[in-house]
Coordinates of C-alpha atoms in Angstrom, one line a residue:
M190 CA -2.6 -11.9 -1.5
K191 CA -5.9 -12.6 0.3
N192 CA -5.0 -16.3 0.7
I193 CA -1.7 -15.5 2.3
L194 CA -3.2 -12.9 4.5
N195 CA -6.0 -15.2 5.5
N196 CA -3.5 -17.8 6.5
V197 CA -1.5 -15.3 8.4
I198 CA -4.6 -13.9 10.2
S199 CA -5.8 -17.5 11.0
E200 CA -2.3 -18.4 12.4
L201 CA -2.3 -15.3 14.6
N202 CA -5.7 -16.1 16.0
S203 CA -6.3 -12.3 16.1
R204 CA -9.9 -12.5 17.3
S205 CA -11.7 -10.5 19.8
G206 CA -14.9 -12.2 20.8
D207 CA -16.8 -13.1 17.6
Y208 CA -14.8 -11.0 15.1
C209 CA -11.3 -10.7 13.7
S210 CA -9.4 -7.6 15.0
I211 CA -7.5 -7.2 11.7
K212 CA -10.3 -7.7 9.1
R213 CA -13.2 -6.1 10.9
R214 CA -13.8 -2.4 11.2
K215 CA -14.8 -2.9 14.8
G216 CA -11.3 -4.3 15.6
W217 CA -9.7 -1.0 14.5
F218 CA -12.0 1.1 16.6
N219 CA -11.5 -1.1 19.6
Y220 CA -7.8 -0.7 19.1
L221 CA -8.1 3.1 19.2
V222 CA -9.9 2.7 22.5
N223 CA -7.9 0.1 24.3
G224 CA -4.6 0.0 22.4
D225 CA -4.9 -3.8 21.9
L226 CA -3.9 -5.1 18.4
G227 CA -4.9 -8.6 19.2
F228 CA -1.3 -9.7 18.5
T229 CA 2.3 -8.6 19.3
P230 CA 4.8 -7.4 16.7
E231 CA 6.9 -10.5 17.5
S232 CA 4.1 -12.9 16.9
L233 CA 3.1 -11.2 13.7
H234 CA 6.7 -11.3 12.5
S235 CA 7.0 -15.0 13.3
V236 CA 3.7 -15.9 11.7
L237 CA 4.5 -14.0 8.5
K238 CA 7.8 -15.8 8.1
K239 CA 6.2 -19.1 9.0
V240 CA 3.3 -18.8 6.5
I241 CA 5.3 -17.2 3.6
D242 CA 8.5 -19.2 3.8
Q243 CA 6.8 -22.5 2.9
T244 CA 7.6 -24.2 -0.4
D245 CA 4.1 -23.6 -1.8
K246 CA 3.8 -20.1 -0.4
R247 CA 7.1 -18.5 -1.3
P248 CA 7.1 -15.8 -4.0
R249 CA 7.1 -17.1 -7.5
G250 CA 6.6 -16.0 -11.1
N251 CA 8.5 -14.9 -14.1
K252 CA 8.3 -11.2 -13.3
L253 CA 9.0 -10.9 -9.6
L254 CA 10.1 -7.3 -8.7
F255 CA 9.7 -6.2 -12.4
L256 CA 9.7 -2.4 -12.4
R257 CA 6.8 -1.2 -14.5
N258 CA 4.7 1.9 -15.1
R259 CA 1.2 0.7 -15.9
D260 CA -0.7 3.6 -17.3
G261 CA -4.0 2.0 -18.4
F262 CA -7.3 1.9 -16.6
T263 CA -11.0 1.4 -17.4
V264 CA -13.2 4.4 -17.8
K265 CA -17.0 4.6 -18.0
S266 CA -18.8 6.6 -20.7
N267 CA -19.0 9.7 -18.4
N268 CA -15.2 9.6 -18.0
I269 CA -15.4 8.4 -14.5
P270 CA -13.1 5.5 -13.6
Y271 CA -14.6 2.1 -13.3
R272 CA -12.3 1.3 -10.4
K273 CA -11.3 4.5 -8.5
E274 CA -8.3 2.9 -6.7
E275 CA -6.8 1.7 -10.0
A276 CA -7.2 5.1 -11.6
L277 CA -5.8 6.9 -8.6
E278 CA -2.7 4.6 -8.6
R279 CA -2.1 5.3 -12.3
F280 CA -2.4 9.1 -11.9
I281 CA -0.1 9.1 -8.9
T282 CA 2.6 7.3 -10.9
A283 CA 2.0 9.6 -14.0
S284 CA 2.2 12.7 -11.7
N285 CA 5.7 11.8 -10.5
D286 CA 9.1 10.9 -11.9
P287 CA 8.7 7.9 -14.2
D288 CA 12.3 6.8 -13.5
T289 CA 11.7 6.4 -9.8
Y290 CA 8.0 5.8 -9.4
F291 CA 6.5 2.4 -10.4
N292 CA 3.3 0.6 -9.9
Q293 CA 2.0 -3.0 -9.6
I294 CA 5.4 -4.5 -8.9
P295 CA 5.0 -8.3 -8.6
I296 CA 6.0 -9.4 -5.2
G297 CA 4.5 -12.8 -4.5
G298 CA 2.9 -14.3 -7.5
N299 CA -0.8 -14.8 -8.3
K300 CA -1.3 -11.1 -8.9
E301 CA 0.3 -10.2 -5.5
S302 CA 1.8 -6.8 -6.2
I303 CA 3.1 -3.7 -4.5
D304 CA 0.7 -0.9 -5.3
I305 CA 3.4 1.8 -5.8
G306 CA 7.1 1.5 -5.5
I307 CA 9.4 4.5 -5.0
K308 CA 13.2 4.3 -5.6
E309 CA 14.6 6.8 -3.1
N310 CA 18.2 6.1 -3.9
E311 CA 20.5 3.2 -4.5
S312 CA 20.0 1.8 -1.0
R313 CA 16.5 2.8 0.0
F314 CA 13.1 1.8 -1.6
I315 CA 9.6 2.5 -0.4
F316 CA 6.7 0.1 -0.7
V317 CA 3.4 2.0 -0.9
E318 CA 0.1 0.5 0.0
L319 CA -2.6 2.7 -1.5
K320 CA -6.2 3.1 -0.2
P321 CA -9.0 5.1 -1.9
W322 CA -11.4 7.6 -0.3
S323 CA -13.4 4.8 1.3
S324 CA -12.3 1.2 1.9
K325 CA -13.4 -1.8 3.9
N326 CA -9.7 -2.4 4.8
S327 CA -8.7 -0.5 7.9
P328 CA -5.2 1.1 8.5
L329 CA -4.3 -1.9 10.6
F330 CA -5.2 -4.2 7.7
A331 CA -3.1 -2.0 5.4
I332 CA -0.1 -2.1 7.7
V333 CA -0.3 -5.9 7.9
E334 CA -0.5 -6.0 4.1
S335 CA 2.6 -3.9 3.9
L336 CA 4.6 -6.0 6.3
K337 CA 3.6 -9.1 4.3
N338 CA 5.1 -7.5 1.2
L339 CA 8.3 -6.7 3.2
I340 CA 8.7 -10.3 4.4
E341 CA 8.1 -11.6 0.8
Y342 CA 10.9 -9.3 -0.4
E343 CA 13.2 -10.5 2.4
I344 CA 12.5 -14.1 1.5
I345 CA 13.2 -13.4 -2.2
K346 CA 16.6 -12.2 -1.2
E347 CA 17.3 -14.8 1.5
R348 CA 16.3 -17.8 -0.7
G349 CA 17.9 -16.4 -3.8
I350 CA 14.5 -16.7 -5.6
K351 CA 14.7 -15.7 -9.3
H352 CA 13.6 -12.1 -9.8
N353 CA 14.3 -9.0 -11.9
K354 CA 17.9 -8.1 -11.1
E355 CA 17.3 -4.5 -12.4
F356 CA 15.2 -4.0 -9.3
G357 CA 18.4 -3.7 -7.2
E358 CA 19.4 -4.8 -3.7
Y359 CA 18.1 -2.5 -1.0
N360 CA 19.4 -2.5 2.6
E361 CA 16.5 -0.2 3.6
V362 CA 12.9 -0.7 2.6
D363 CA 10.4 1.7 4.1
L364 CA 6.6 1.1 4.2
M365 CA 4.0 3.7 3.5
I366 CA 0.2 3.7 3.7
L367 CA -1.1 6.4 1.3
A368 CA -4.7 7.5 1.3
P369 CA -6.9 10.6 1.0
L370 CA -8.0 12.3 4.1
S371 CA -11.5 11.0 4.0
Y372 CA -10.2 7.4 4.3
Y373 CA -8.5 8.3 7.6
R374 CA -11.5 10.3 8.8
D375 CA -13.7 7.3 8.1
Y376 CA -11.5 5.3 10.5
G377 CA -11.7 7.9 13.3
L378 CA -8.5 9.9 12.5
N379 CA -9.6 13.5 12.2
N380 CA -9.2 16.7 14.1
G381 CA -8.7 16.4 17.9
V382 CA -7.3 12.9 18.0
E383 CA -3.9 13.7 19.3
N384 CA -4.1 10.9 21.8
K385 CA -5.0 8.4 19.0
I386 CA -2.1 9.6 16.9
G387 CA 0.2 9.0 19.9
L388 CA -1.1 5.5 20.3
I389 CA -0.6 4.8 16.6
K390 CA 2.9 6.2 16.7
K391 CA 3.8 3.9 19.6
T392 CA 2.4 0.9 17.6
L393 CA 4.3 1.9 14.5
N394 CA 7.5 2.3 16.6
D395 CA 7.0 -1.2 18.0
L396 CA 6.4 -2.7 14.6
S397 CA 9.3 -0.8 13.1
L398 CA 11.8 -2.0 15.7
E399 CA 10.7 -5.6 15.2
F400 CA 10.7 -5.5 11.4
R401 CA 13.6 -3.0 11.0
T402 CA 11.7 -0.7 8.7
K403 CA 10.1 2.8 8.9
I404 CA 6.3 2.9 8.6
S405 CA 4.4 6.1 7.6
L406 CA 0.8 7.0 7.1
M407 CA 0.6 9.7 4.5
I408 CA -2.4 11.8 3.3
L409 CA -3.2 12.6 -0.4
P410 CA -4.6 16.2 -0.4
I411 CA -7.4 15.6 -3.0
D412 CA -11.0 14.9 -2.3
E413 CA -13.0 12.5 -4.5
P414 CA -15.0 15.1 -6.4
A415 CA -11.8 17.0 -7.3
F416 CA -10.2 13.8 -8.5
D417 CA -13.2 12.9 -10.6
E418 CA -13.1 16.3 -12.2
A419 CA -9.4 16.2 -12.9
C420 CA -9.7 12.7 -14.2
R421 CA -12.6 13.7 -16.4
K422 CA -10.6 16.5 -17.9
A423 CA -7.6 14.3 -18.6
C424 CA -9.8 11.6 -20.2
D425 CA -11.7 14.1 -22.4
K426 CA -8.8 14.2 -24.9
Y427 CA -8.9 10.4 -25.3
K428 CA -11.5 9.4 -27.9
K429 CA -13.6 6.5 -26.7
T430 CA -16.0 4.5 -28.7
T431 CA -17.6 2.2 -26.0
D432 CA -18.5 2.2 -22.3
L433 CA -16.0 0.6 -20.0
E434 CA -13.0 1.3 -22.3
I435 CA -9.4 1.2 -21.3
I436 CA -7.4 4.4 -21.8
H437 CA -3.7 5.1 -21.3
I438 CA -2.3 8.2 -19.7
S439 CA 1.1 9.8 -19.5
N440 CA 3.0 12.4 -17.5
S441 CA 1.3 15.1 -19.5
D442 CA -1.9 14.1 -17.6
A443 CA -0.3 14.8 -14.2
I444 CA -2.6 16.0 -11.4
P445 CA -0.6 18.6 -9.3
E446 CA -2.2 17.4 -6.0
L447 CA -0.8 14.0 -6.5
K448 CA 2.8 15.0 -6.7
R449 CA 4.9 13.7 -3.8
D450 CA 5.7 17.2 -2.5
Q451 CA 2.0 17.7 -1.8
W452 CA 1.5 14.6 0.3
K453 CA 1.1 15.3 4.0
L454 CA 2.3 13.2 6.9
L455 CA -0.3 11.9 9.4
V456 CA 2.0 9.9 11.6
S457 CA 5.1 7.8 11.2
S458 CA 7.5 5.7 13.3
D459 CA 10.7 7.3 14.6
I460 CA 13.2 4.8 13.4
E461 CA 16.4 6.5 12.1
S462 CA 18.6 3.5 11.5
Y463 CA 18.4 -0.1 10.4
A464 CA 21.6 -1.0 12.2

Protein backbone atom coordinates (compact mmCIF):
# COMPACT_ATOMS: atom_id res chain seq x y z
CA MET A 1 0.00 0.00 0.00
CA LYS A 2 2.72 2.48 0.96
CA ASN A 3 4.58 1.93 -2.29
CA ILE A 4 1.43 2.58 -4.33
CA LEU A 5 0.59 5.67 -2.28
CA ASN A 6 4.17 6.93 -2.46
CA ASN A 7 4.05 6.59 -6.24
CA VAL A 8 0.71 8.40 -6.36
CA ILE A 9 1.94 11.20 -4.13
CA SER A 10 5.12 11.55 -6.15
CA GLU A 11 3.15 11.74 -9.42
CA LEU A 12 0.79 14.33 -7.96
CA ASN A 13 3.71 16.49 -6.89
CA SER A 14 1.55 17.55 -3.95
CA ARG A 15 4.23 19.59 -2.23
CA SER A 16 3.97 22.93 -0.56
CA GLY A 17 7.39 24.40 -0.04
CA ASP A 18 9.57 21.77 1.62
CA TYR A 19 6.86 19.29 2.67
CA CYS A 20 4.21 17.00 1.18
CA SER A 21 0.66 18.27 1.73
CA ILE A 22 -0.73 14.71 1.93
CA LYS A 23 1.86 13.05 4.13
CA ARG A 24 2.69 15.85 6.53
CA ARG A 25 0.53 17.03 9.40
CA LYS A 26 1.41 20.60 8.43
CA GLY A 27 -0.26 20.07 5.06
CA TRP A 28 -3.59 19.20 6.69
CA PHE A 29 -3.57 22.28 8.91
CA ASN A 30 -2.61 24.54 6.01
CA TYR A 31 -5.55 23.06 4.09
CA LEU A 32 -7.88 23.97 6.97
CA VAL A 33 -6.62 27.55 6.75
CA ASN A 34 -6.45 28.14 3.00
CA GLY A 35 -8.54 25.31 1.51
CA ASP A 36 -5.69 24.20 -0.77
CA LEU A 37 -5.31 20.42 -1.12
CA GLY A 38 -2.23 20.71 -3.28
CA PHE A 39 -4.03 18.85 -6.08
CA THR A 40 -7.42 18.76 -7.81
CA PRO A 41 -9.91 15.88 -7.67
CA GLU A 42 -9.39 15.39 -11.41
CA SER A 43 -5.60 15.17 -11.10
CA LEU A 44 -5.87 12.74 -8.19
CA HIS A 45 -8.25 10.53 -10.15
CA SER A 46 -5.99 10.57 -13.19
CA VAL A 47 -2.85 9.77 -11.20
CA LEU A 48 -4.50 6.97 -9.22
CA LYS A 49 -5.63 5.32 -12.45
CA LYS A 50 -2.26 5.86 -14.11
CA VAL A 51 -0.24 4.43 -11.21
CA ILE A 52 -2.50 1.50 -10.30
CA ASP A 53 -3.45 0.40 -13.81
CA GLN A 54 0.09 -0.67 -14.73
CA THR A 55 0.96 -4.29 -15.35
CA ASP A 56 3.18 -4.52 -12.28
CA LYS A 57 0.93 -2.39 -10.05
CA ARG A 58 -2.52 -3.89 -10.70
CA PRO A 59 -4.23 -5.83 -7.90
CA ARG A 60 -3.02 -9.39 -7.67
CA GLY A 61 -3.07 -12.36 -5.32
CA ASN A 62 -5.01 -15.53 -4.71
CA LYS A 63 -7.47 -14.04 -2.23
CA LEU A 64 -8.50 -10.70 -3.76
CA LEU A 65 -11.79 -9.51 -2.22
CA PHE A 66 -11.94 -12.54 0.05
CA LEU A 67 -14.52 -11.80 2.77
CA ARG A 68 -13.08 -12.70 6.12
CA ASN A 69 -13.64 -12.06 9.80
CA ARG A 70 -10.24 -12.04 11.40
CA ASP A 71 -10.72 -12.28 15.15
CA GLY A 72 -7.19 -12.66 16.51
CA PHE A 73 -4.89 -9.96 17.85
CA THR A 74 -1.81 -9.78 20.05
CA VAL A 75 -2.23 -8.97 23.74
CA LYS A 76 0.39 -8.00 26.29
CA SER A 77 0.55 -9.60 29.74
CA ASN A 78 -1.60 -6.81 31.24
CA ASN A 79 -4.36 -7.57 28.67
CA ILE A 80 -3.66 -4.38 26.74
CA PRO A 81 -3.43 -4.87 22.95
CA TYR A 82 0.04 -4.75 21.45
CA ARG A 83 -1.38 -2.91 18.41
CA LYS A 84 -4.40 -0.82 19.36
CA GLU A 85 -5.64 -0.27 15.81
CA GLU A 86 -5.60 -4.02 15.11
CA ALA A 87 -7.55 -4.78 18.29
CA LEU A 88 -10.01 -1.96 17.64
CA GLU A 89 -10.70 -3.32 14.16
CA ARG A 90 -11.29 -6.84 15.53
CA PHE A 91 -13.67 -5.58 18.21
CA ILE A 92 -15.64 -3.45 15.73
CA THR A 93 -16.16 -6.51 13.53
CA ALA A 94 -17.06 -8.68 16.53
CA SER A 95 -19.53 -6.04 17.74
CA ASN A 96 -21.54 -6.07 14.52
CA ASP A 97 -23.27 -8.58 12.23
CA PRO A 98 -20.71 -11.21 11.17
CA ASP A 99 -22.65 -11.83 7.96
CA THR A 100 -22.26 -8.25 6.73
CA TYR A 101 -19.17 -6.90 8.54
CA PHE A 102 -15.73 -8.09 7.46
CA ASN A 103 -12.13 -7.03 7.98
CA GLN A 104 -8.77 -7.11 6.22
CA ILE A 105 -10.31 -7.68 2.78
CA PRO A 106 -7.41 -8.12 0.30
CA ILE A 107 -7.67 -5.40 -2.36
CA GLY A 108 -4.27 -4.98 -3.99
CA GLY A 109 -1.82 -7.69 -3.02
CA ASN A 110 1.24 -7.46 -0.77
CA LYS A 111 -0.93 -7.07 2.34
CA GLU A 112 -2.97 -4.23 0.84
CA SER A 113 -6.36 -4.62 2.47
CA ILE A 114 -9.56 -2.76 3.25
CA ASP A 115 -9.64 -2.33 7.03
CA ILE A 116 -13.37 -3.02 7.40
CA GLY A 117 -15.95 -3.85 4.75
CA ILE A 118 -19.70 -3.49 5.24
CA LYS A 119 -22.22 -5.11 2.92
CA GLU A 120 -25.17 -2.72 3.02
CA ASN A 121 -27.26 -4.64 0.50
CA GLU A 122 -26.86 -6.44 -2.81
CA SER A 123 -25.87 -3.27 -4.67
CA ARG A 124 -24.02 -1.18 -2.07
CA PHE A 125 -20.79 -1.87 -0.16
CA ILE A 126 -18.78 0.37 2.18
CA PHE A 127 -14.99 0.49 2.38
CA VAL A 128 -13.96 1.65 5.86
CA GLU A 129 -10.56 3.17 6.58
CA LEU A 130 -10.00 2.90 10.32
CA LYS A 131 -7.80 5.22 12.37
CA PRO A 132 -7.01 4.85 16.09
CA TRP A 133 -7.06 7.51 18.82
CA SER A 134 -3.85 9.04 17.54
CA SER A 135 -2.18 8.61 14.16
CA LYS A 136 0.49 10.19 12.01
CA ASN A 137 -1.89 9.88 9.05
CA SER A 138 -4.17 12.89 8.65
CA PRO A 139 -7.80 12.71 7.46
CA LEU A 140 -6.54 13.82 4.03
CA PHE A 141 -4.13 10.89 3.90
CA ALA A 142 -6.97 8.56 4.97
CA ILE A 143 -9.23 9.91 2.22
CA VAL A 144 -6.54 9.34 -0.42
CA GLU A 145 -6.01 5.80 0.96
CA SER A 146 -9.74 5.14 0.60
CA LEU A 147 -9.86 6.47 -2.96
CA LYS A 148 -6.88 4.25 -3.83
CA ASN A 149 -8.87 1.22 -2.61
CA LEU A 150 -11.84 2.31 -4.69
CA ILE A 151 -9.75 2.59 -7.86
CA GLU A 152 -8.19 -0.80 -7.20
CA TYR A 153 -11.68 -2.30 -6.91
CA GLU A 154 -12.75 -0.64 -10.16
CA ILE A 155 -9.66 -1.96 -11.95
CA ILE A 156 -10.34 -5.48 -10.66
CA LYS A 157 -13.78 -5.27 -12.28
CA GLU A 158 -12.71 -3.47 -15.47
CA ARG A 159 -9.75 -5.77 -16.13
CA GLY A 160 -11.56 -8.95 -15.13
CA ILE A 161 -8.82 -9.72 -12.59
CA LYS A 162 -9.37 -13.01 -10.79
CA HIS A 163 -11.00 -12.47 -7.40
CA ASN A 164 -13.44 -13.98 -4.95
CA LYS A 165 -16.77 -14.14 -6.79
CA GLU A 166 -18.66 -14.43 -3.51
CA PHE A 167 -17.75 -10.81 -2.86
CA GLY A 168 -20.41 -9.78 -5.38
CA GLU A 169 -20.59 -6.98 -7.94
CA TYR A 170 -21.52 -3.61 -6.47
CA ASN A 171 -22.72 -0.63 -8.45
CA GLU A 172 -22.28 1.62 -5.45
CA VAL A 173 -19.21 1.64 -3.22
CA ASP A 174 -19.14 4.22 -0.43
CA LEU A 175 -16.04 5.29 1.49
CA MET A 176 -15.89 5.93 5.21
CA ILE A 177 -13.16 7.21 7.51
CA LEU A 178 -13.89 5.86 10.99
CA ALA A 179 -11.98 7.09 14.05
CA PRO A 180 -12.46 8.04 17.70
CA LEU A 181 -13.17 11.67 18.49
CA SER A 182 -9.64 12.27 19.83
CA TYR A 183 -8.22 11.51 16.38
CA TYR A 184 -10.31 14.28 14.81
CA ARG A 185 -9.57 16.66 17.67
CA ASP A 186 -5.86 16.03 17.17
CA TYR A 187 -6.34 17.27 13.60
CA GLY A 188 -8.18 20.42 14.59
CA LEU A 189 -11.75 19.17 14.24
CA ASN A 190 -13.36 19.92 17.58
CA ASN A 191 -16.03 22.24 18.93
CA GLY A 192 -16.49 25.55 17.18
CA VAL A 193 -15.09 24.55 13.80
CA GLU A 194 -18.25 24.91 11.72
CA ASN A 195 -16.34 26.81 9.04
CA LYS A 196 -13.80 23.98 8.80
CA ILE A 197 -16.56 21.39 8.55
CA GLY A 198 -18.06 23.44 5.72
CA LEU A 199 -14.71 23.46 3.93
CA ILE A 200 -14.32 19.71 4.36
CA LYS A 201 -17.87 19.08 3.12
CA LYS A 202 -17.13 21.07 -0.04
CA THR A 203 -13.94 19.06 -0.58
CA LEU A 204 -15.79 15.78 -0.04
CA ASN A 205 -18.49 16.88 -2.47
CA ASP A 206 -15.89 17.70 -5.12
CA LEU A 207 -14.16 14.34 -4.64
CA SER A 208 -17.45 12.46 -4.56
CA LEU A 209 -18.58 13.94 -7.86
CA GLU A 210 -15.27 13.09 -9.51
CA PHE A 211 -15.03 9.54 -8.14
CA ARG A 212 -18.79 8.81 -8.09
CA THR A 213 -18.86 7.75 -4.47
CA LYS A 214 -20.10 8.99 -1.12
CA ILE A 215 -17.40 9.86 1.44
CA SER A 216 -18.11 10.12 5.17
CA LEU A 217 -16.07 10.92 8.26
CA MET A 218 -17.57 9.03 11.21
CA ILE A 219 -16.81 9.14 14.93
CA LEU A 220 -16.45 6.13 17.23
CA PRO A 221 -17.88 7.18 20.62
CA ILE A 222 -15.30 5.49 22.86
CA ASP A 223 -12.17 6.97 24.38
CA GLU A 224 -8.92 5.07 24.71
CA PRO A 225 -9.08 4.33 28.48
CA ALA A 226 -12.65 3.01 28.10
CA PHE A 227 -11.58 0.77 25.23
CA ASP A 228 -8.57 -0.48 27.20
CA GLU A 229 -10.85 -1.41 30.09
CA ALA A 230 -13.44 -3.11 27.86
CA CYS A 231 -10.66 -4.96 26.08
CA ARG A 232 -9.09 -6.01 29.38
CA LYS A 233 -12.40 -7.42 30.62
CA ALA A 234 -12.95 -9.31 27.37
CA CYS A 235 -9.42 -10.70 27.45
CA ASP A 236 -9.60 -11.77 31.10
CA LYS A 237 -11.50 -14.92 30.19
CA TYR A 238 -8.83 -16.04 27.76
CA LYS A 239 -6.09 -17.91 29.55
CA LYS A 240 -2.66 -16.74 28.45
CA THR A 241 0.68 -18.30 29.22
CA THR A 242 3.11 -15.78 27.72
CA ASP A 243 3.51 -12.09 27.00
CA LEU A 244 2.55 -10.92 23.51
CA GLU A 245 0.12 -13.79 22.96
CA ILE A 246 -2.52 -13.97 20.23
CA ILE A 247 -6.08 -14.38 21.46
CA HIS A 248 -9.28 -14.80 19.45
CA ILE A 249 -12.56 -13.07 20.23
CA SER A 250 -16.15 -13.62 19.09
CA ASN A 251 -19.46 -11.78 19.01
CA SER A 252 -19.89 -12.59 22.70
CA ASP A 253 -17.05 -10.10 23.33
CA ALA A 254 -18.93 -7.23 21.65
CA ILE A 255 -18.38 -3.72 23.00
CA PRO A 256 -21.72 -1.83 22.80
CA GLU A 257 -20.09 1.52 21.90
CA LEU A 258 -18.63 -0.05 18.76
CA LYS A 259 -21.95 -1.09 17.27
CA ARG A 260 -22.81 0.81 14.11
CA ASP A 261 -25.89 2.48 15.58
CA GLN A 262 -23.59 4.25 18.06
CA TRP A 263 -21.30 5.80 15.45
CA LYS A 264 -21.72 9.55 14.94
CA LEU A 265 -21.46 11.51 11.71
CA LEU A 266 -18.84 14.26 11.62
CA VAL A 267 -19.26 15.28 7.99
CA SER A 268 -20.07 13.63 4.67
CA SER A 269 -20.55 14.46 1.02
CA ASP A 270 -24.05 15.11 -0.25
CA ILE A 271 -24.05 12.74 -3.19
CA GLU A 272 -27.40 10.98 -3.56
CA SER A 273 -26.97 9.12 -6.81
CA TYR A 274 -24.24 7.44 -8.83
CA ALA A 275 -26.10 8.06 -12.09
